[in-house]
Amino acid sequence: MSMATTAEVTPPDAGAVEARVRDLLARMTLSEKIGQLSQVNAPWDGEDLPEDFAEAIRRGWIGSVLNAVGVEQVNEMQRIAVEESRLGIPLLVGRDVIHGFRTVFPIPLGQAASWNPELIREGARIAAREAASTGINWTFAPMVDIGRDPRWGRVAECLGEDPLLASRLGAAMVQGFQGDDLRADDAIVACAKHFAGYGASESGKDYAATNIPERELREVHLPPFRAAVDAGCQTLMASFSDLDGIPATANHFLMTTVLRDEWGFDGFVVSDWDSIHQLAIHGLTGSDRESAYEAAMAGVDMEMASRCYIEHLERLVEEERVPLERIDQMVANVLRVKFRAGAFESPYRDSALFPALGNDEHRAAAYESAVQSGVLLKNDHGTAGPTLPLDLDALDRIAVIGPLTDAPGEQLGTWIFDADASISTPPLASLRDACDGRCEIEVVRGLETTRDRRHDAFPAAVAAAQAADVALLFVGEDAILSGEAHCRADISLPGAQEALIEAVAATGTPVVLVIMAGRPLALESVTGFVDAVLYMWHPGCMGGPAIVDLLTGRRNPSGKLPITLPRVTGQIPIYYAHRRTGRPPTPESFVYIDDIPPHAQQLSIGNTSFHLDVWFRPLFSFGHGMSYTDFRYERLRLERDSVEIGQPVRVFVDLVNEGDRPGVEVAQLYLHDQVASVTRPVRELKDFQRVELEPGERRTLEFLLPPEAFAFIGRDMKPRVEPGRFSLWVGRDSDATLRVELELTRETRA
Ligand code: BGC
């Protein structure tokens, strides 16, 4: 067996694949067909295959296995499928390879803060290579659900709040997993999930119902799936959630009207874990048989974990409720992907032909990803200049405080089934290396975990800070506080961390907060006390070196928020691309609770859209992220101020690095349609560029907006572009103020 890499294989011929699908289908019994539609959880854990399981594969009753661990076992499973089953159809072997495999990269939300599709593609390529070496040929990623509610634990796994950003980054992940050719041994099939709307679960509670009007569905939630499909993603996973009364797993509109008829998707849809069986728990059906019927007819091709298809589809076909043609379609969708993935030609994997798991090169990539995911939120100037970067030569003593100082497992975040925590480097070890005896480091964790409420160790932390030139506080969330089913009703720092920060800050020693968390946290009550804040998400196995290099200026921060940071939990949902309202808040109309006169009743206070007890802006806006150098934007201009609908629009801006060190800036372009037949968000991200500039360097950036950039979903639920005035901004974040106006005019047909 030799290993072909994605660069060495030629793309499959679509006609030949279809012919093979038809040929195979014609030779299959109904029971073998239904077998292809069944995905079974591996009933062993690194040991021998149980005989009943082997027999089920032999009889063609299993099309895919998930969570099969161990290359020998996987090869044995494939051998039984290929050599001992009647038709020799190989298995798809699925696993949640979400942000790395053995080498853990930052959580997807962290990777999204890089705004760097190329980096994300490379991370997924490495994850694919590591996973493939163990026999996995299908990952349940990327998750491209839009995350606008940070209470939701799975916000960790998403690519942020914005459809354009999530589309570009999700497509890059698909390309990374699937490589240039899916048949290569180091490529794995991608799965865009969870189709669709899962991120809108009510109250940020996992599995809760979603209510998304069709326009919002089409403008916000569906585009990243469309981008994944356009990038060649071969599978989609149906969401657990109920969408306006029809759970996604039984939603014909989503899986057939949109996905097949409108987008022309020809891969397959897998249910989520047990989600077909759960249709009865939702109350949509009264039995597993009806659930099988609903899911099959709506568009779910393969069932994960539960047994509704294997137990009931045959009967449903006999009763002529589910037409055989529908079964054939479902099976063809699955077989097509197996052929495209080269599973028939190369069902086995030989780990020895792959690079070692967690090797230096893979860890170097995880380091780069962690560096680029770090977002510098705040960096105050003291008397001697900005707090960061730290000059280790000028510091005698550093106090290192906080529960995440030295927590290699916690910094890995959620979804780390196959991780090796022993190759995870926490900040303390990296700081010791960097100091190399130049300065003293005093460590007081202060709290055992991020959830710890005890104040016993505070005096020691305060004493350490008092004696130090700077206090570094590593706080945030333990890994267990985010991820599937790990939602929070209060997204402030858990445990007694706020009190610890306050106590340390009261010493007057400069305080740098380094936050590692699975979600945006509501930090209003602490950011005022501290001098600098570096937001690292859960940064993965190379978090330590990345953090220390960012703190010391060996690397210049370039991450930008892919999601808004609220001030307090009650502001949720808060996202930049909201619609305006007829009564937008202004600084003048805002009234703060403490300013209301005593005993005031029925008073008109402001009468604009705000909460009385919190400033109406977020704490940090979407797109925000600072650098150690200063970037200035100027001369924003259009090629033409008036453009006919259907024509692209060219936008130019000059970007200058005014500081004294090289840096990377993510230049962001936002658009607003001033008057439309449907009200539009106050701004929408339409393009972005990562630009590296030397000190003093000036560059003219060019953006080319395609005609679709001006489209929205009209009253008839179809995309349309209307003539009129548009505002365009280019700048460092979603609050950019540099603006030009564009007139779109009616199309004149020659
Ligand atoms: C999750 C999916 C995941 C699947 C398999 C489900 O509970 O929602 O995202 O891929 O389990 O582990």
PDB file of C-alpha atoms in Angstrom, residues 437-541:
ATOM      1  CA  GLY A 437      16.293  33.395  34.340  1.00  0.00           C
ATOM      2  CA  ARG A 438      16.217  37.088  33.372  1.00  0.00           C
ATOM      3  CA  CYS A 439      13.301  37.852  35.681  1.00  0.00           C
ATOM      4  CA  GLU A 440      11.715  36.200  38.660  1.00  0.00           C
ATOM      5  CA  ILE A 441       8.360  34.567  38.241  1.00  0.00           C
ATOM      6  CA  GLU A 442       6.109  34.078  41.216  1.00  0.00           C
ATOM      7  CA  VAL A 443       3.153  31.800  40.614  1.00  0.00           C
ATOM      8  CA  VAL A 444      -0.054  31.885  42.644  1.00  0.00           C
ATOM      9  CA  ARG A 445      -3.001  30.282  40.918  1.00  0.00           C
ATOM     10  CA  GLY A 446      -5.405  31.971  43.318  1.00  0.00           C
ATOM     11  CA  LEU A 447      -8.218  29.634  42.282  1.00  0.00           C
ATOM     12  CA  GLU A 448      -8.094  25.918  41.641  1.00  0.00           C
ATOM     13  CA  THR A 449     -10.371  26.022  38.602  1.00  0.00           C
ATOM     14  CA  THR A 450     -12.227  28.812  36.843  1.00  0.00           C
ATOM     15  CA  ARG A 451     -15.342  27.732  38.767  1.00  0.00           C
ATOM     16  CA  ASP A 452     -13.702  27.855  42.178  1.00  0.00           C
ATOM     17  CA  ARG A 453     -15.485  30.327  44.497  1.00  0.00           C
ATOM     18  CA  ARG A 454     -13.062  30.218  47.399  1.00  0.00           C
ATOM     19  CA  HIS A 455     -11.085  33.345  48.276  1.00  0.00           C
ATOM     20  CA  ASP A 456      -8.520  31.574  50.515  1.00  0.00           C
ATOM     21  CA  ALA A 457      -5.611  32.033  48.161  1.00  0.00           C
ATOM     22  CA  PHE A 458      -6.357  35.672  47.352  1.00  0.00           C
ATOM     23  CA  PRO A 459      -3.962  37.135  49.951  1.00  0.00           C
ATOM     24  CA  ALA A 460      -1.068  35.217  48.416  1.00  0.00           C
ATOM     25  CA  ALA A 461      -2.067  36.392  44.923  1.00  0.00           C
ATOM     26  CA  VAL A 462      -2.292  39.979  46.120  1.00  0.00           C
ATOM     27  CA  ALA A 463       1.105  39.740  47.819  1.00  0.00           C
ATOM     28  CA  ALA A 464       2.648  38.330  44.659  1.00  0.00           C
ATOM     29  CA  ALA A 465       1.165  41.165  42.595  1.00  0.00           C
ATOM     30  CA  GLN A 466       2.343  43.751  45.108  1.00  0.00           C
ATOM     31  CA  ALA A 467       5.895  42.524  44.878  1.00  0.00           C
ATOM     32  CA  ALA A 468       5.887  42.365  41.080  1.00  0.00           C
ATOM     33  CA  ASP A 469       6.394  44.837  38.226  1.00  0.00           C
ATOM     34  CA  VAL A 470       3.464  43.351  36.381  1.00  0.00           C
ATOM     35  CA  ALA A 471       0.751  40.800  37.142  1.00  0.00           C
ATOM     36  CA  LEU A 472      -0.350  38.416  34.426  1.00  0.00           C
ATOM     37  CA  LEU A 473      -3.757  36.909  35.094  1.00  0.00           C
ATOM     38  CA  PHE A 474      -4.765  33.793  33.199  1.00  0.00           C
ATOM     39  CA  VAL A 475      -8.506  33.499  33.581  1.00  0.00           C
ATOM     40  CA  GLY A 476     -11.516  32.375  31.591  1.00  0.00           C
ATOM     41  CA  GLU A 477     -13.457  29.142  31.350  1.00  0.00           C
ATOM     42  CA  ASP A 478     -12.568  25.524  31.971  1.00  0.00           C
ATOM     43  CA  ALA A 479     -12.984  23.456  28.833  1.00  0.00           C
ATOM     44  CA  ILE A 480     -16.079  21.772  30.259  1.00  0.00           C
ATOM     45  CA  LEU A 481     -18.041  25.045  30.272  1.00  0.00           C
ATOM     46  CA  SER A 482     -18.497  25.182  26.511  1.00  0.00           C
ATOM     47  CA  GLY A 483     -19.286  22.741  23.731  1.00  0.00           C
ATOM     48  CA  GLU A 484     -22.327  20.635  23.029  1.00  0.00           C
ATOM     49  CA  ALA A 485     -24.945  20.827  25.783  1.00  0.00           C
ATOM     50  CA  HIS A 486     -22.648  23.071  27.851  1.00  0.00           C
ATOM     51  CA  CYS A 487     -24.554  26.312  27.782  1.00  0.00           C
ATOM     52  CA  ARG A 488     -24.531  29.075  30.360  1.00  0.00           C
ATOM     53  CA  ALA A 489     -27.248  31.479  31.480  1.00  0.00           C
ATOM     54  CA  ASP A 490     -24.670  33.957  32.748  1.00  0.00           C
ATOM     55  CA  ILE A 491     -21.619  34.500  30.593  1.00  0.00           C
ATOM     56  CA  SER A 492     -19.553  36.521  33.017  1.00  0.00           C
ATOM     57  CA  LEU A 493     -16.312  35.012  34.319  1.00  0.00           C
ATOM     58  CA  PRO A 494     -17.323  31.985  36.400  1.00  0.00           C
ATOM     59  CA  GLY A 495     -16.355  31.338  40.034  1.00  0.00           C
ATOM     60  CA  ALA A 496     -14.550  34.026  41.987  1.00  0.00           C
ATOM     61  CA  GLN A 497     -12.412  35.182  39.086  1.00  0.00           C
ATOM     62  CA  GLU A 498     -13.880  38.678  38.971  1.00  0.00           C
ATOM     63  CA  ALA A 499     -13.131  39.129  42.655  1.00  0.00           C
ATOM     64  CA  LEU A 500      -9.607  37.831  42.120  1.00  0.00           C
ATOM     65  CA  ILE A 501      -9.021  40.324  39.319  1.00  0.00           C
ATOM     66  CA  GLU A 502     -10.377  43.148  41.442  1.00  0.00           C
ATOM     67  CA  ALA A 503      -8.191  42.197  44.390  1.00  0.00           C
ATOM     68  CA  VAL A 504      -5.055  41.970  42.276  1.00  0.00           C
ATOM     69  CA  ALA A 505      -5.820  45.191  40.403  1.00  0.00           C
ATOM     70  CA  ALA A 506      -6.262  47.040  43.717  1.00  0.00           C
ATOM     71  CA  THR A 507      -2.524  46.639  44.340  1.00  0.00           C
ATOM     72  CA  GLY A 508      -1.835  49.245  41.669  1.00  0.00           C
ATOM     73  CA  THR A 509       0.558  46.899  39.882  1.00  0.00           C
ATOM     74  CA  PRO A 510      -0.168  46.885  36.133  1.00  0.00           C
ATOM     75  CA  VAL A 511      -2.450  43.984  35.337  1.00  0.00           C
ATOM     76  CA  VAL A 512      -2.636  42.092  32.068  1.00  0.00           C
ATOM     77  CA  LEU A 513      -5.622  39.823  31.609  1.00  0.00           C
ATOM     78  CA  VAL A 514      -5.207  36.816  29.357  1.00  0.00           C
ATOM     79  CA  ILE A 515      -8.533  35.167  28.738  1.00  0.00           C
ATOM     80  CA  MET A 516      -8.969  31.614  27.554  1.00  0.00           C
ATOM     81  CA  ALA A 517     -12.600  30.727  27.008  1.00  0.00           C
ATOM     82  CA  GLY A 518     -14.961  28.833  24.760  1.00  0.00           C
ATOM     83  CA  ARG A 519     -17.181  31.824  24.110  1.00  0.00           C
ATOM     84  CA  PRO A 520     -17.259  35.599  24.247  1.00  0.00           C
ATOM     85  CA  LEU A 521     -17.535  36.493  27.925  1.00  0.00           C
ATOM     86  CA  ALA A 522     -19.332  39.520  29.346  1.00  0.00           C
ATOM     87  CA  LEU A 523     -16.414  41.398  30.836  1.00  0.00           C
ATOM     88  CA  GLU A 524     -17.745  44.860  31.545  1.00  0.00           C
ATOM     89  CA  SER A 525     -17.227  44.557  35.269  1.00  0.00           C
ATOM     90  CA  VAL A 526     -13.526  43.738  34.974  1.00  0.00           C
ATOM     91  CA  THR A 527     -12.023  45.383  31.919  1.00  0.00           C
ATOM     92  CA  GLY A 528     -12.061  48.761  33.682  1.00  0.00           C
ATOM     93  CA  PHE A 529      -9.734  47.483  36.405  1.00  0.00           C
ATOM     94  CA  VAL A 530      -7.033  46.123  34.182  1.00  0.00           C
ATOM     95  CA  ASP A 531      -4.464  47.647  31.865  1.00  0.00           C
ATOM     96  CA  ALA A 532      -4.473  45.199  28.991  1.00  0.00           C
ATOM     97  CA  VAL A 533      -6.641  42.327  27.776  1.00  0.00           C
ATOM     98  CA  LEU A 534      -5.576  39.590  25.377  1.00  0.00           C
ATOM     99  CA  TYR A 535      -8.410  37.283  24.318  1.00  0.00           C
ATOM    100  CA  MET A 536      -7.116  33.837  23.381  1.00  0.00           C
ATOM    101  CA  TRP A 537     -10.289  31.677  23.239  1.00  0.00           C
ATOM    102  CA  HIS A 538      -9.263  28.080  23.968  1.00  0.00           C
ATOM    103  CA  PRO A 539      -6.018  28.272  22.037  1.00  0.00           C
ATOM    104  CA  GLY A 540      -5.116  24.581  21.725  1.00  0.00           C
ATOM    105  CA  CYS A 541      -1.894  22.753  22.443  1.00  0.00           C
TER     106      CYS A 541
END
